[in-house]
Amino acid sequence: VRHDRTDFAAFYTESRDDCLRAALVRPTDLDKAQELVAEAYARAWARWRKVSQHPAPRAWVVRTALNAHTSWWRRRRREVPASDHEPATAVLTGGEPAGPVDPAIMAALQRLPARQREVVALRIFLDLDTAHTAEVLGIAPGTVTAHLARAMAALREELAPLGRQETRP
Amino acid sequence: MNDDELMTAVREPLADVHLTTPLDEITRRGKTLRNRRRLRGVTGVTAVAGAIAVAAALLVPGGTSTPPPWTVTKVSDDTIKVTINDLKDPEGLEQELRADGIPARVEFGVTRPPRKLNPHSRAVEIWVGKHPVPLLPSTCHQLPGEVLHNPGSGWPMLYTIRTSDFPKGTGLFIGAAEAIEHGHTGVAAMASRVVATPKCLGS
């Protein structure tokens, strides 16, 4: 157990910031994201023998946090009286400011479709290669490449004007 | 802006974001979750052991005989059994099924008679009538093939699930809701194989 804990402690220290940044691709506030990622790490520790054998344990944590996020949204929806229900799409486009993070970047990330956000989280923030990303998401490597290309195109379109504004005299 | 510059532009603003939760807090919570899972496993492994535990709980002052809301037990390499005693903690059940390799979505709810819930809601939708009928969310596409369940209605609800029935691209939807009509409470539930899309399963 002590050996396991040493392994887990090293994993936690080395990966926690990247996992939190990756989890911020979904609409949330920073406090909630911290809570979700911490819970995902706790779940990882609860089944560390299994998670440590995962092809990319960091990706396991991020996906668990993103799934928990979905559940959290659903739970919030249930708290709304039936007469006040809104179409599901309203929830997906909702969300609160992400705290001290550049709102333009966050808005651009959060406007991406869910699968593209997952690919961005794993490829850009966790620096996973295409093969590992495909394995973790259970999709073909070519699909990962396609999702990333579409996401990059969308981000470029949204962020390029910002870059131009900043470089203006 | 080339790809590398774009990735840097996306990554850099988040450089000051740090997860500050202490490791001890994480491992303490993890230990609680692990113990809870073990308890669930023990509760569901054998009926005899369960009966003894319940009997013991009744005899020991301060003990409790309240069963967990649900249990997931492995029957064989290919088969798991889901027992639902109470419509609580659907997210936990989802996580447990996912850990067993089945992409799952679980929705527990309560109907509000006598009218239909909002059709745009992603929650379980049920018409309260003589026979409440749970429906899949419109974002889910049902696949042929049955998920075995206990005959009739009532508690606990039992589902026997073969993991080989869920190849890549498929998932499991479990929906259940309490239905109240004329002062009587019942439960309506369904378990269905579905196409594993993010819109249906939420991931």
JSON list of N, CA and C in Angstrom, two decimals, chain B residues 15-90:
[
{"chain": "B", "resi": 15, "resn": "ALA", "atom": "N", "xyz": [-1.84, 28.87, -17.77]},
{"chain": "B", "resi": 15, "resn": "ALA", "atom": "CA", "xyz": [-0.61, 28.48, -17.07]},
{"chain": "B", "resi": 15, "resn": "ALA", "atom": "C", "xyz": [-0.67, 28.76, -15.58]},
{"chain": "B", "resi": 16, "resn": "ASP", "atom": "N", "xyz": [-1.47, 29.75, -15.19]},
{"chain": "B", "resi": 16, "resn": "ASP", "atom": "CA", "xyz": [-1.54, 30.09, -13.77]},
{"chain": "B", "resi": 16, "resn": "ASP", "atom": "C", "xyz": [-2.62, 29.32, -13.02]},
{"chain": "B", "resi": 17, "resn": "VAL", "atom": "N", "xyz": [-3.26, 28.38, -13.71]},
{"chain": "B", "resi": 17, "resn": "VAL", "atom": "CA", "xyz": [-4.30, 27.58, -13.05]},
{"chain": "B", "resi": 17, "resn": "VAL", "atom": "C", "xyz": [-3.66, 26.38, -12.37]},
{"chain": "B", "resi": 18, "resn": "HIS", "atom": "N", "xyz": [-3.89, 26.23, -11.08]},
{"chain": "B", "resi": 18, "resn": "HIS", "atom": "CA", "xyz": [-3.28, 25.12, -10.34]},
{"chain": "B", "resi": 18, "resn": "HIS", "atom": "C", "xyz": [-4.32, 24.43, -9.48]},
{"chain": "B", "resi": 19, "resn": "LEU", "atom": "N", "xyz": [-4.18, 23.12, -9.37]},
{"chain": "B", "resi": 19, "resn": "LEU", "atom": "CA", "xyz": [-5.04, 22.36, -8.46]},
{"chain": "B", "resi": 19, "resn": "LEU", "atom": "C", "xyz": [-4.35, 22.33, -7.10]},
{"chain": "B", "resi": 20, "resn": "THR", "atom": "N", "xyz": [-5.03, 22.88, -6.10]},
{"chain": "B", "resi": 20, "resn": "THR", "atom": "CA", "xyz": [-4.36, 23.07, -4.81]},
{"chain": "B", "resi": 20, "resn": "THR", "atom": "C", "xyz": [-4.87, 22.10, -3.73]},
{"chain": "B", "resi": 21, "resn": "THR", "atom": "N", "xyz": [-5.76, 21.19, -4.11]},
{"chain": "B", "resi": 21, "resn": "THR", "atom": "CA", "xyz": [-6.29, 20.26, -3.11]},
{"chain": "B", "resi": 21, "resn": "THR", "atom": "C", "xyz": [-5.14, 19.41, -2.53]},
{"chain": "B", "resi": 22, "resn": "PRO", "atom": "N", "xyz": [-5.00, 19.37, -1.19]},
{"chain": "B", "resi": 22, "resn": "PRO", "atom": "CA", "xyz": [-3.90, 18.58, -0.61]},
{"chain": "B", "resi": 22, "resn": "PRO", "atom": "C", "xyz": [-4.05, 17.08, -0.91]},
{"chain": "B", "resi": 23, "resn": "LEU", "atom": "N", "xyz": [-2.93, 16.42, -1.10]},
{"chain": "B", "resi": 23, "resn": "LEU", "atom": "CA", "xyz": [-2.95, 14.98, -1.41]},
{"chain": "B", "resi": 23, "resn": "LEU", "atom": "C", "xyz": [-3.70, 14.19, -0.34]},
{"chain": "B", "resi": 24, "resn": "ASP", "atom": "N", "xyz": [-3.49, 14.56, 0.93]},
{"chain": "B", "resi": 24, "resn": "ASP", "atom": "CA", "xyz": [-4.15, 13.82, 2.02]},
{"chain": "B", "resi": 24, "resn": "ASP", "atom": "C", "xyz": [-5.68, 13.85, 1.88]},
{"chain": "B", "resi": 25, "resn": "GLU", "atom": "N", "xyz": [-6.17, 15.00, 1.45]},
{"chain": "B", "resi": 25, "resn": "GLU", "atom": "CA", "xyz": [-7.62, 15.14, 1.28]},
{"chain": "B", "resi": 25, "resn": "GLU", "atom": "C", "xyz": [-8.11, 14.19, 0.18]},
{"chain": "B", "resi": 26, "resn": "ILE", "atom": "N", "xyz": [-7.33, 14.10, -0.89]},
{"chain": "B", "resi": 26, "resn": "ILE", "atom": "CA", "xyz": [-7.68, 13.22, -2.02]},
{"chain": "B", "resi": 26, "resn": "ILE", "atom": "C", "xyz": [-7.69, 11.76, -1.55]},
{"chain": "B", "resi": 27, "resn": "THR", "atom": "N", "xyz": [-6.63, 11.34, -0.87]},
{"chain": "B", "resi": 27, "resn": "THR", "atom": "CA", "xyz": [-6.53, 9.93, -0.49]},
{"chain": "B", "resi": 27, "resn": "THR", "atom": "C", "xyz": [-7.56, 9.56, 0.59]},
{"chain": "B", "resi": 28, "resn": "ARG", "atom": "N", "xyz": [-7.89, 10.53, 1.44]},
{"chain": "B", "resi": 28, "resn": "ARG", "atom": "CA", "xyz": [-8.92, 10.27, 2.46]},
{"chain": "B", "resi": 28, "resn": "ARG", "atom": "C", "xyz": [-10.26, 10.02, 1.78]},
{"chain": "B", "resi": 29, "resn": "ARG", "atom": "N", "xyz": [-10.59, 10.87, 0.83]},
{"chain": "B", "resi": 29, "resn": "ARG", "atom": "CA", "xyz": [-11.85, 10.71, 0.10]},
{"chain": "B", "resi": 29, "resn": "ARG", "atom": "C", "xyz": [-11.82, 9.39, -0.71]},
{"chain": "B", "resi": 30, "resn": "GLY", "atom": "N", "xyz": [-10.66, 9.09, -1.30]},
{"chain": "B", "resi": 30, "resn": "GLY", "atom": "CA", "xyz": [-10.51, 7.85, -2.07]},
{"chain": "B", "resi": 30, "resn": "GLY", "atom": "C", "xyz": [-10.74, 6.63, -1.19]},
{"chain": "B", "resi": 31, "resn": "LYS", "atom": "N", "xyz": [-10.23, 6.70, 0.02]},
{"chain": "B", "resi": 31, "resn": "LYS", "atom": "CA", "xyz": [-10.39, 5.57, 0.94]},
{"chain": "B", "resi": 31, "resn": "LYS", "atom": "C", "xyz": [-11.87, 5.37, 1.27]},
{"chain": "B", "resi": 32, "resn": "THR", "atom": "N", "xyz": [-12.57, 6.47, 1.48]},
{"chain": "B", "resi": 32, "resn": "THR", "atom": "CA", "xyz": [-14.01, 6.38, 1.76]},
{"chain": "B", "resi": 32, "resn": "THR", "atom": "C", "xyz": [-14.73, 5.72, 0.59]},
{"chain": "B", "resi": 33, "resn": "LEU", "atom": "N", "xyz": [-14.38, 6.15, -0.63]},
{"chain": "B", "resi": 33, "resn": "LEU", "atom": "CA", "xyz": [-15.04, 5.58, -1.82]},
{"chain": "B", "resi": 33, "resn": "LEU", "atom": "C", "xyz": [-14.72, 4.10, -1.94]},
{"chain": "B", "resi": 34, "resn": "ARG", "atom": "N", "xyz": [-13.46, 3.74, -1.66]},
{"chain": "B", "resi": 34, "resn": "ARG", "atom": "CA", "xyz": [-13.06, 2.33, -1.77]},
{"chain": "B", "resi": 34, "resn": "ARG", "atom": "C", "xyz": [-13.82, 1.47, -0.76]},
{"chain": "B", "resi": 35, "resn": "ASN", "atom": "N", "xyz": [-13.91, 1.96, 0.46]},
{"chain": "B", "resi": 35, "resn": "ASN", "atom": "CA", "xyz": [-14.64, 1.21, 1.49]},
{"chain": "B", "resi": 35, "resn": "ASN", "atom": "C", "xyz": [-16.10, 1.04, 1.12]},
{"chain": "B", "resi": 36, "resn": "ARG", "atom": "N", "xyz": [-16.67, 2.10, 0.55]},
{"chain": "B", "resi": 36, "resn": "ARG", "atom": "CA", "xyz": [-18.08, 2.03, 0.16]},
{"chain": "B", "resi": 36, "resn": "ARG", "atom": "C", "xyz": [-18.27, 0.98, -0.94]},
{"chain": "B", "resi": 37, "resn": "ARG", "atom": "N", "xyz": [-17.31, 0.94, -1.87]},
{"chain": "B", "resi": 37, "resn": "ARG", "atom": "CA", "xyz": [-17.40, -0.05, -2.95]},
{"chain": "B", "resi": 37, "resn": "ARG", "atom": "C", "xyz": [-17.30, -1.46, -2.40]},
{"chain": "B", "resi": 38, "resn": "ARG", "atom": "N", "xyz": [-16.37, -1.65, -1.47]},
{"chain": "B", "resi": 38, "resn": "ARG", "atom": "CA", "xyz": [-16.20, -2.98, -0.87]},
{"chain": "B", "resi": 38, "resn": "ARG", "atom": "C", "xyz": [-17.48, -3.40, -0.16]},
{"chain": "B", "resi": 39, "resn": "LEU", "atom": "N", "xyz": [-18.07, -2.44, 0.56]},
{"chain": "B", "resi": 39, "resn": "LEU", "atom": "CA", "xyz": [-19.30, -2.74, 1.29]},
{"chain": "B", "resi": 39, "resn": "LEU", "atom": "C", "xyz": [-20.39, -3.17, 0.31]},
{"chain": "B", "resi": 40, "resn": "ARG", "atom": "N", "xyz": [-20.49, -2.45, -0.81]},
{"chain": "B", "resi": 40, "resn": "ARG", "atom": "CA", "xyz": [-21.48, -2.81, -1.83]},
{"chain": "B", "resi": 40, "resn": "ARG", "atom": "C", "xyz": [-21.23, -4.22, -2.34]},
{"chain": "B", "resi": 41, "resn": "GLY", "atom": "N", "xyz": [-19.96, -4.52, -2.59]},
{"chain": "B", "resi": 41, "resn": "GLY", "atom": "CA", "xyz": [-19.61, -5.85, -3.10]},
{"chain": "B", "resi": 41, "resn": "GLY", "atom": "C", "xyz": [-20.02, -6.93, -2.12]},
{"chain": "B", "resi": 42, "resn": "VAL", "atom": "N", "xyz": [-19.70, -6.71, -0.85]},
{"chain": "B", "resi": 42, "resn": "VAL", "atom": "CA", "xyz": [-20.01, -7.71, 0.16]},
{"chain": "B", "resi": 42, "resn": "VAL", "atom": "C", "xyz": [-21.52, -7.90, 0.27]},
{"chain": "B", "resi": 43, "resn": "THR", "atom": "N", "xyz": [-22.26, -6.78, 0.20]},
{"chain": "B", "resi": 43, "resn": "THR", "atom": "CA", "xyz": [-23.72, -6.87, 0.33]},
{"chain": "B", "resi": 43, "resn": "THR", "atom": "C", "xyz": [-24.31, -7.71, -0.78]},
{"chain": "B", "resi": 44, "resn": "GLY", "atom": "N", "xyz": [-23.72, -7.60, -1.99]},
{"chain": "B", "resi": 44, "resn": "GLY", "atom": "CA", "xyz": [-24.34, -8.27, -3.11]},
{"chain": "B", "resi": 44, "resn": "GLY", "atom": "C", "xyz": [-23.78, -9.65, -3.43]},
{"chain": "B", "resi": 45, "resn": "VAL", "atom": "N", "xyz": [-22.70, -10.07, -2.81]},
{"chain": "B", "resi": 45, "resn": "VAL", "atom": "CA", "xyz": [-22.05, -11.29, -3.24]},
{"chain": "B", "resi": 45, "resn": "VAL", "atom": "C", "xyz": [-22.90, -12.52, -2.97]},
{"chain": "B", "resi": 46, "resn": "THR", "atom": "N", "xyz": [-23.37, -12.69, -1.75]},
{"chain": "B", "resi": 46, "resn": "THR", "atom": "CA", "xyz": [-24.23, -13.84, -1.47]},
{"chain": "B", "resi": 46, "resn": "THR", "atom": "C", "xyz": [-25.41, -13.42, -0.61]},
{"chain": "B", "resi": 47, "resn": "ALA", "atom": "N", "xyz": [-26.53, -14.01, -0.95]},
{"chain": "B", "resi": 47, "resn": "ALA", "atom": "CA", "xyz": [-27.74, -13.69, -0.19]},
{"chain": "B", "resi": 47, "resn": "ALA", "atom": "C", "xyz": [-27.59, -14.15, 1.25]},
{"chain": "B", "resi": 48, "resn": "VAL", "atom": "N", "xyz": [-26.89, -15.28, 1.42]},
{"chain": "B", "resi": 48, "resn": "VAL", "atom": "CA", "xyz": [-26.73, -15.82, 2.77]},
{"chain": "B", "resi": 48, "resn": "VAL", "atom": "C", "xyz": [-25.92, -14.86, 3.63]},
{"chain": "B", "resi": 49, "resn": "ALA", "atom": "N", "xyz": [-24.82, -14.42, 3.09]},
{"chain": "B", "resi": 49, "resn": "ALA", "atom": "CA", "xyz": [-23.98, -13.48, 3.85]},
{"chain": "B", "resi": 49, "resn": "ALA", "atom": "C", "xyz": [-24.78, -12.22, 4.16]},
{"chain": "B", "resi": 50, "resn": "GLY", "atom": "N", "xyz": [-25.57, -11.76, 3.18]},
{"chain": "B", "resi": 50, "resn": "GLY", "atom": "CA", "xyz": [-26.38, -10.57, 3.38]},
{"chain": "B", "resi": 50, "resn": "GLY", "atom": "C", "xyz": [-27.38, -10.78, 4.49]},
{"chain": "B", "resi": 51, "resn": "ALA", "atom": "N", "xyz": [-28.01, -11.95, 4.50]},
{"chain": "B", "resi": 51, "resn": "ALA", "atom": "CA", "xyz": [-29.02, -12.24, 5.53]},
{"chain": "B", "resi": 51, "resn": "ALA", "atom": "C", "xyz": [-28.38, -12.24, 6.91]},
{"chain": "B", "resi": 52, "resn": "ILE", "atom": "N", "xyz": [-27.19, -12.84, 7.00]},
{"chain": "B", "resi": 52, "resn": "ILE", "atom": "CA", "xyz": [-26.49, -12.86, 8.28]},
{"chain": "B", "resi": 52, "resn": "ILE", "atom": "C", "xyz": [-26.15, -11.45, 8.73]},
{"chain": "B", "resi": 53, "resn": "ALA", "atom": "N", "xyz": [-25.67, -10.65, 7.77]},
{"chain": "B", "resi": 53, "resn": "ALA", "atom": "CA", "xyz": [-25.28, -9.28, 8.11]},
{"chain": "B", "resi": 53, "resn": "ALA", "atom": "C", "xyz": [-26.49, -8.49, 8.59]},
{"chain": "B", "resi": 54, "resn": "VAL", "atom": "N", "xyz": [-27.61, -8.66, 7.90]},
{"chain": "B", "resi": 54, "resn": "VAL", "atom": "CA", "xyz": [-28.81, -7.93, 8.29]},
{"chain": "B", "resi": 54, "resn": "VAL", "atom": "C", "xyz": [-29.27, -8.39, 9.67]},
{"chain": "B", "resi": 55, "resn": "ALA", "atom": "N", "xyz": [-29.25, -9.71, 9.89]},
{"chain": "B", "resi": 55, "resn": "ALA", "atom": "CA", "xyz": [-29.66, -10.23, 11.19]},
{"chain": "B", "resi": 55, "resn": "ALA", "atom": "C", "xyz": [-28.75, -9.67, 12.28]},
{"chain": "B", "resi": 56, "resn": "ALA", "atom": "N", "xyz": [-27.46, -9.66, 11.99]},
{"chain": "B", "resi": 56, "resn": "ALA", "atom": "CA", "xyz": [-26.51, -9.15, 12.97]},
{"chain": "B", "resi": 56, "resn": "ALA", "atom": "C", "xyz": [-26.77, -7.68, 13.24]},
{"chain": "B", "resi": 57, "resn": "ALA", "atom": "N", "xyz": [-27.09, -6.95, 12.18]},
{"chain": "B", "resi": 57, "resn": "ALA", "atom": "CA", "xyz": [-27.33, -5.51, 12.35]},
{"chain": "B", "resi": 57, "resn": "ALA", "atom": "C", "xyz": [-28.55, -5.27, 13.24]},
{"chain": "B", "resi": 58, "resn": "LEU", "atom": "N", "xyz": [-29.53, -6.15, 13.13]},
{"chain": "B", "resi": 58, "resn": "LEU", "atom": "CA", "xyz": [-30.72, -5.97, 13.95]},
{"chain": "B", "resi": 58, "resn": "LEU", "atom": "C", "xyz": [-30.43, -6.26, 15.41]},
{"chain": "B", "resi": 59, "resn": "LEU", "atom": "N", "xyz": [-29.46, -7.15, 15.65]},
{"chain": "B", "resi": 59, "resn": "LEU", "atom": "CA", "xyz": [-29.16, -7.54, 17.02]},
{"chain": "B", "resi": 59, "resn": "LEU", "atom": "C", "xyz": [-28.18, -6.58, 17.70]},
{"chain": "B", "resi": 60, "resn": "VAL", "atom": "N", "xyz": [-27.32, -5.97, 16.88]},
{"chain": "B", "resi": 60, "resn": "VAL", "atom": "CA", "xyz": [-26.30, -5.11, 17.47]},
{"chain": "B", "resi": 60, "resn": "VAL", "atom": "C", "xyz": [-26.85, -3.70, 17.64]},
{"chain": "B", "resi": 61, "resn": "PRO", "atom": "N", "xyz": [-26.82, -3.17, 18.86]},
{"chain": "B", "resi": 61, "resn": "PRO", "atom": "CA", "xyz": [-27.33, -1.80, 19.04]},
{"chain": "B", "resi": 61, "resn": "PRO", "atom": "C", "xyz": [-26.54, -0.84, 18.16]},
{"chain": "B", "resi": 62, "resn": "GLY", "atom": "N", "xyz": [-27.23, 0.07, 17.54]},
{"chain": "B", "resi": 62, "resn": "GLY", "atom": "CA", "xyz": [-26.56, 1.06, 16.70]},
{"chain": "B", "resi": 62, "resn": "GLY", "atom": "C", "xyz": [-26.30, 0.57, 15.30]},
{"chain": "B", "resi": 63, "resn": "GLY", "atom": "N", "xyz": [-26.56, -0.72, 15.01]},
{"chain": "B", "resi": 63, "resn": "GLY", "atom": "CA", "xyz": [-26.34, -1.24, 13.66]},
{"chain": "B", "resi": 63, "resn": "GLY", "atom": "C", "xyz": [-27.44, -0.76, 12.75]},
{"chain": "B", "resi": 64, "resn": "THR", "atom": "N", "xyz": [-27.24, -0.90, 11.46]},
{"chain": "B", "resi": 64, "resn": "THR", "atom": "CA", "xyz": [-28.27, -0.48, 10.52]},
{"chain": "B", "resi": 64, "resn": "THR", "atom": "C", "xyz": [-28.54, -1.57, 9.50]},
{"chain": "B", "resi": 65, "resn": "SER", "atom": "N", "xyz": [-29.79, -1.72, 9.11]},
{"chain": "B", "resi": 65, "resn": "SER", "atom": "CA", "xyz": [-30.12, -2.73, 8.13]},
{"chain": "B", "resi": 65, "resn": "SER", "atom": "C", "xyz": [-30.48, -2.08, 6.79]},
{"chain": "B", "resi": 66, "resn": "THR", "atom": "N", "xyz": [-30.24, -0.79, 6.64]},
{"chain": "B", "resi": 66, "resn": "THR", "atom": "CA", "xyz": [-30.58, -0.11, 5.41]},
{"chain": "B", "resi": 66, "resn": "THR", "atom": "C", "xyz": [-29.66, -0.59, 4.28]},
{"chain": "B", "resi": 67, "resn": "PRO", "atom": "N", "xyz": [-30.22, -1.15, 3.20]},
{"chain": "B", "resi": 67, "resn": "PRO", "atom": "CA", "xyz": [-29.35, -1.61, 2.12]},
{"chain": "B", "resi": 67, "resn": "PRO", "atom": "C", "xyz": [-28.82, -0.42, 1.32]},
{"chain": "B", "resi": 68, "resn": "PRO", "atom": "N", "xyz": [-27.72, -0.61, 0.62]},
{"chain": "B", "resi": 68, "resn": "PRO", "atom": "CA", "xyz": [-27.23, 0.48, -0.23]},
{"chain": "B", "resi": 68, "resn": "PRO", "atom": "C", "xyz": [-28.24, 0.72, -1.35]},
{"chain": "B", "resi": 69, "resn": "PRO", "atom": "N", "xyz": [-28.26, 1.91, -1.97]},
{"chain": "B", "resi": 69, "resn": "PRO", "atom": "CA", "xyz": [-29.27, 2.18, -3.00]},
{"chain": "B", "resi": 69, "resn": "PRO", "atom": "C", "xyz": [-29.15, 1.23, -4.19]},
{"chain": "B", "resi": 70, "resn": "TRP", "atom": "N", "xyz": [-27.94, 0.76, -4.47]},
{"chain": "B", "resi": 70, "resn": "TRP", "atom": "CA", "xyz": [-27.75, -0.18, -5.57]},
{"chain": "B", "resi": 70, "resn": "TRP", "atom": "C", "xyz": [-26.46, -0.94, -5.36]},
{"chain": "B", "resi": 71, "resn": "THR", "atom": "N", "xyz": [-26.36, -2.10, -5.98]},
{"chain": "B", "resi": 71, "resn": "THR", "atom": "CA", "xyz": [-25.10, -2.85, -5.95]},
{"chain": "B", "resi": 71, "resn": "THR", "atom": "C", "xyz": [-24.81, -3.37, -7.35]},
{"chain": "B", "resi": 72, "resn": "VAL", "atom": "N", "xyz": [-23.54, -3.50, -7.64]},
{"chain": "B", "resi": 72, "resn": "VAL", "atom": "CA", "xyz": [-23.10, -4.10, -8.91]},
{"chain": "B", "resi": 72, "resn": "VAL", "atom": "C", "xyz": [-22.18, -5.26, -8.54]},
{"chain": "B", "resi": 73, "resn": "THR", "atom": "N", "xyz": [-22.57, -6.47, -8.90]},
{"chain": "B", "resi": 73, "resn": "THR", "atom": "CA", "xyz": [-21.75, -7.63, -8.55]},
{"chain": "B", "resi": 73, "resn": "THR", "atom": "C", "xyz": [-21.41, -8.43, -9.78]},
{"chain": "B", "resi": 74, "resn": "LYS", "atom": "N", "xyz": [-20.22, -8.97, -9.76]},
{"chain": "B", "resi": 74, "resn": "LYS", "atom": "CA", "xyz": [-19.77, -9.77, -10.89]},
{"chain": "B", "resi": 74, "resn": "LYS", "atom": "C", "xyz": [-20.24, -11.21, -10.69]},
{"chain": "B", "resi": 75, "resn": "VAL", "atom": "N", "xyz": [-21.01, -11.72, -11.64]},
{"chain": "B", "resi": 75, "resn": "VAL", "atom": "CA", "xyz": [-21.50, -13.09, -11.54]},
{"chain": "B", "resi": 75, "resn": "VAL", "atom": "C", "xyz": [-20.52, -14.04, -12.23]},
{"chain": "B", "resi": 76, "resn": "SER", "atom": "N", "xyz": [-20.01, -13.62, -13.38]},
{"chain": "B", "resi": 76, "resn": "SER", "atom": "CA", "xyz": [-18.98, -14.38, -14.08]},
{"chain": "B", "resi": 76, "resn": "SER", "atom": "C", "xyz": [-18.14, -13.38, -14.87]},
{"chain": "B", "resi": 77, "resn": "ASP", "atom": "N", "xyz": [-17.19, -13.90, -15.65]},
{"chain": "B", "resi": 77, "resn": "ASP", "atom": "CA", "xyz": [-16.33, -13.01, -16.42]},
{"chain": "B", "resi": 77, "resn": "ASP", "atom": "C", "xyz": [-17.14, -12.12, -17.35]},
{"chain": "B", "resi": 78, "resn": "ASP", "atom": "N", "xyz": [-18.28, -12.63, -17.82]},
{"chain": "B", "resi": 78, "resn": "ASP", "atom": "CA", "xyz": [-19.05, -11.94, -18.85]},
{"chain": "B", "resi": 78, "resn": "ASP", "atom": "C", "xyz": [-20.34, -11.33, -18.30]},
{"chain": "B", "resi": 79, "resn": "THR", "atom": "N", "xyz": [-20.62, -11.57, -17.04]},
{"chain": "B", "resi": 79, "resn": "THR", "atom": "CA", "xyz": [-21.95, -11.19, -16.55]},
{"chain": "B", "resi": 79, "resn": "THR", "atom": "C", "xyz": [-21.87, -10.41, -15.23]},
{"chain": "B", "resi": 80, "resn": "ILE", "atom": "N", "xyz": [-22.62, -9.31, -15.19]},
{"chain": "B", "resi": 80, "resn": "ILE", "atom": "CA", "xyz": [-22.74, -8.59, -13.92]},
{"chain": "B", "resi": 80, "resn": "ILE", "atom": "C", "xyz": [-24.22, -8.46, -13.57]},
{"chain": "B", "resi": 81, "resn": "LYS", "atom": "N", "xyz": [-24.46, -8.31, -12.28]},
{"chain": "B", "resi": 81, "resn": "LYS", "atom": "CA", "xyz": [-25.84, -8.16, -11.82]},
{"chain": "B", "resi": 81, "resn": "LYS", "atom": "C", "xyz": [-25.98, -6.81, -11.14]},
{"chain": "B", "resi": 82, "resn": "VAL", "atom": "N", "xyz": [-26.97, -6.06, -11.57]},
{"chain": "B", "resi": 82, "resn": "VAL", "atom": "CA", "xyz": [-27.24, -4.76, -10.97]},
{"chain": "B", "resi": 82, "resn": "VAL", "atom": "C", "xyz": [-28.51, -4.89, -10.14]},
{"chain": "B", "resi": 83, "resn": "THR", "atom": "N", "xyz": [-28.41, -4.56, -8.87]},
{"chain": "B", "resi": 83, "resn": "THR", "atom": "CA", "xyz": [-29.57, -4.59, -7.99]},
{"chain": "B", "resi": 83, "resn": "THR", "atom": "C", "xyz": [-29.86, -3.17, -7.54]},
{"chain": "B", "resi": 84, "resn": "ILE", "atom": "N", "xyz": [-31.06, -2.70, -7.81]},
{"chain": "B", "resi": 84, "resn": "ILE", "atom": "CA", "xyz": [-31.42, -1.34, -7.41]},
{"chain": "B", "resi": 84, "resn": "ILE", "atom": "C", "xyz": [-32.45, -1.42, -6.29]},
{"chain": "B", "resi": 85, "resn": "ASN", "atom": "N", "xyz": [-32.04, -0.92, -5.14]},
{"chain": "B", "resi": 85, "resn": "ASN", "atom": "CA", "xyz": [-32.93, -0.93, -3.97]},
{"chain": "B", "resi": 85, "resn": "ASN", "atom": "C", "xyz": [-33.63, 0.41, -3.76]},
{"chain": "B", "resi": 86, "resn": "ASP", "atom": "N", "xyz": [-33.00, 1.46, -4.29]},
{"chain": "B", "resi": 86, "resn": "ASP", "atom": "CA", "xyz": [-33.53, 2.79, -4.05]},
{"chain": "B", "resi": 86, "resn": "ASP", "atom": "C", "xyz": [-33.06, 3.69, -5.18]},
{"chain": "B", "resi": 87, "resn": "LEU", "atom": "N", "xyz": [-33.86, 4.65, -5.58]},
{"chain": "B", "resi": 87, "resn": "LEU", "atom": "CA", "xyz": [-33.50, 5.50, -6.72]},
{"chain": "B", "resi": 87, "resn": "LEU", "atom": "C", "xyz": [-32.60, 6.65, -6.24]},
{"chain": "B", "resi": 88, "resn": "LYS", "atom": "N", "xyz": [-31.39, 6.29, -5.85]},
{"chain": "B", "resi": 88, "resn": "LYS", "atom": "CA", "xyz": [-30.45, 7.29, -5.37]},
{"chain": "B", "resi": 88, "resn": "LYS", "atom": "C", "xyz": [-29.08, 7.07, -6.01]},
{"chain": "B", "resi": 89, "resn": "ASP", "atom": "N", "xyz": [-28.30, 8.12, -6.08]},
{"chain": "B", "resi": 89, "resn": "ASP", "atom": "CA", "xyz": [-26.91, 8.09, -6.57]},
{"chain": "B", "resi": 89, "resn": "ASP", "atom": "C", "xyz": [-26.80, 7.48, -7.98]},
{"chain": "B", "resi": 90, "resn": "PRO", "atom": "N", "xyz": [-27.54, 7.99, -8.95]},
{"chain": "B", "resi": 90, "resn": "PRO", "atom": "CA", "xyz": [-27.42, 7.46, -10.31]},
{"chain": "B", "resi": 90, "resn": "PRO", "atom": "C", "xyz": [-26.01, 7.67, -10.88]}
]
